[in-house]
Amino acid sequence: QVQVVESGGGSVHPGGSLSLACTASGLTNRIAVMGWYRRAPGAQRELVADIADDGNINYGTFVKGRFTISRDNAKNTVTLQMNSLRPEDTAVYLCYVLLDTHDLKLYWGQGTQVTVSS
């Protein structure tokens, strides 16, 4: 059974930092891409960052140097370091794992809450 588990969410003041981690387990295929989307209540899901197995990285335009994604392929883990957090960063952050299969099967974590407020 495939599991995708996030950790590291919490509450911070504006300007603070959080580090999110996502670990996939129970995999029988190689990971093509791991990354993060976020979803605020009533808002569309948007890409935060993702990283492919070859190291290629994409960031959402709102990141603008504030966030950094990295990976540990041996541990099937991706980390998102978030700095200079703003209230508009408040959302549920969702980890996804895209497997390198014929149909590029996608798995999602349950999400971890990030709250930025005074």
Short mmCIF file of C-alpha atoms in Angstrom, two decimals:
data_model
loop_
_atom_site.label_atom_id
_atom_site.label_comp_id
_atom_site.label_asym_id
_atom_site.label_seq_id
_atom_site.Cartn_x
_atom_site.Cartn_y
_atom_site.Cartn_z
CA GLN A 1 0.00 0.00 0.00
CA VAL A 2 1.35 3.36 -1.03
CA GLN A 3 1.43 6.06 1.61
CA VAL A 4 2.36 9.71 1.27
CA VAL A 5 2.89 11.42 4.61
CA GLU A 6 3.55 15.11 5.22
CA SER A 7 4.93 16.75 8.32
CA GLY A 8 6.19 20.11 9.48
CA GLY A 9 3.13 22.30 9.23
CA GLY A 10 2.16 24.70 11.95
CA SER A 11 1.50 28.30 12.86
CA VAL A 12 4.00 31.11 12.50
CA HIS A 13 4.02 34.89 12.51
CA PRO A 14 4.53 36.83 9.30
CA GLY A 15 8.16 36.67 8.30
CA GLY A 16 8.66 33.32 9.97
CA SER A 17 9.80 30.03 8.50
CA LEU A 18 8.61 26.47 8.29
CA SER A 19 10.08 23.33 6.79
CA LEU A 20 7.73 20.73 5.36
CA ALA A 21 8.70 17.15 4.65
CA CYS A 22 6.97 14.51 2.60
CA THR A 23 7.86 10.85 2.55
CA ALA A 24 6.46 8.19 0.25
CA SER A 25 6.45 4.54 1.21
CA GLY A 26 5.16 1.27 -0.14
CA LEU A 27 6.31 2.10 -3.64
CA THR A 28 6.98 -0.53 -6.26
CA ASN A 29 7.89 1.90 -9.03
CA ARG A 30 10.39 4.68 -9.38
CA ILE A 31 9.29 8.21 -8.53
CA ALA A 32 9.18 10.59 -11.46
CA VAL A 33 8.17 13.76 -9.61
CA MET A 34 7.47 14.79 -6.03
CA GLY A 35 6.17 18.16 -5.04
CA TRP A 36 3.75 20.39 -3.26
CA TYR A 37 0.49 22.08 -4.10
CA ARG A 38 -1.46 24.27 -1.74
CA ARG A 39 -5.14 24.99 -1.32
CA ALA A 40 -6.73 27.73 0.72
CA PRO A 41 -10.43 27.58 1.60
CA GLY A 42 -12.48 28.63 -1.39
CA ALA A 43 -9.41 28.92 -3.59
CA GLN A 44 -8.02 26.91 -6.46
CA ARG A 45 -5.20 24.52 -5.90
CA GLU A 46 -1.90 25.99 -7.01
CA LEU A 47 1.56 24.62 -7.50
CA VAL A 48 4.09 25.55 -4.85
CA ALA A 49 7.08 23.58 -6.08
CA ASP A 50 8.02 20.22 -7.48
CA ILE A 51 11.19 18.36 -8.26
CA ALA A 52 11.77 15.57 -10.73
CA ASP A 53 14.00 12.60 -10.20
CA ASP A 54 16.58 14.17 -12.50
CA GLY A 55 16.65 17.28 -10.32
CA ASN A 56 14.58 19.58 -12.51
CA ILE A 57 12.62 22.01 -10.32
CA ASN A 58 9.53 24.13 -10.85
CA TYR A 59 8.30 26.86 -8.51
CA GLY A 60 5.06 28.74 -8.35
CA THR A 61 5.39 32.35 -9.35
CA PHE A 62 4.42 33.57 -5.89
CA VAL A 63 7.46 31.90 -4.34
CA LYS A 64 9.94 34.46 -5.70
CA GLY A 65 12.96 33.09 -3.91
CA ARG A 66 11.27 32.51 -0.57
CA PHE A 67 10.88 28.73 -0.81
CA THR A 68 13.35 25.99 -1.63
CA ILE A 69 12.52 22.41 -2.55
CA SER A 70 15.00 19.58 -2.22
CA ARG A 71 14.93 15.82 -2.32
CA ASP A 72 16.49 12.71 -0.90
CA ASN A 73 15.82 10.02 -3.46
CA ALA A 74 17.19 7.23 -1.28
CA LYS A 75 14.59 8.06 1.37
CA ASN A 76 11.80 8.95 -1.07
CA THR A 77 11.56 12.27 0.71
CA VAL A 78 11.09 15.83 -0.46
CA THR A 79 11.55 18.88 1.73
CA LEU A 80 10.10 22.35 1.28
CA GLN A 81 11.85 25.10 3.17
CA MET A 82 9.60 28.15 3.43
CA ASN A 83 10.99 31.49 4.54
CA SER A 84 9.54 34.98 4.79
CA LEU A 85 6.07 33.58 5.16
CA ARG A 86 3.10 35.86 4.60
CA PRO A 87 -0.53 35.57 5.67
CA GLU A 88 -1.51 34.76 2.10
CA ASP A 89 0.65 31.63 2.36
CA THR A 90 -1.92 30.21 4.76
CA ALA A 91 -3.27 27.02 3.22
CA VAL A 92 -3.27 23.27 3.37
CA TYR A 93 -0.09 22.10 1.71
CA LEU A 94 -0.49 18.85 -0.18
CA CYS A 95 2.34 16.58 -1.21
CA TYR A 96 2.06 14.61 -4.40
CA VAL A 97 4.06 11.76 -5.83
CA LEU A 98 4.03 10.90 -9.52
CA LEU A 99 5.30 7.42 -10.24
CA ASP A 100 7.27 6.51 -13.32
CA THR A 101 4.70 4.06 -14.64
CA HIS A 102 2.99 3.69 -17.98
CA ASP A 103 0.02 5.74 -16.75
CA LEU A 104 2.09 8.06 -14.53
CA LYS A 105 0.10 7.15 -11.44
CA LEU A 106 -0.39 10.00 -8.97
CA TYR A 107 -0.67 9.80 -5.19
CA TRP A 108 -1.52 12.54 -2.71
CA GLY A 109 -0.89 13.03 0.95
CA GLN A 110 -3.57 14.16 3.37
CA GLY A 111 -2.11 17.64 3.64
CA THR A 112 -0.52 19.67 6.38
CA GLN A 113 -1.86 23.01 7.58
CA VAL A 114 0.29 26.11 7.38
CA THR A 115 -1.05 29.18 9.14
CA VAL A 116 0.65 32.56 9.02
CA SER A 117 -0.91 35.16 11.28
CA SER A 118 -0.13 37.71 13.94
#
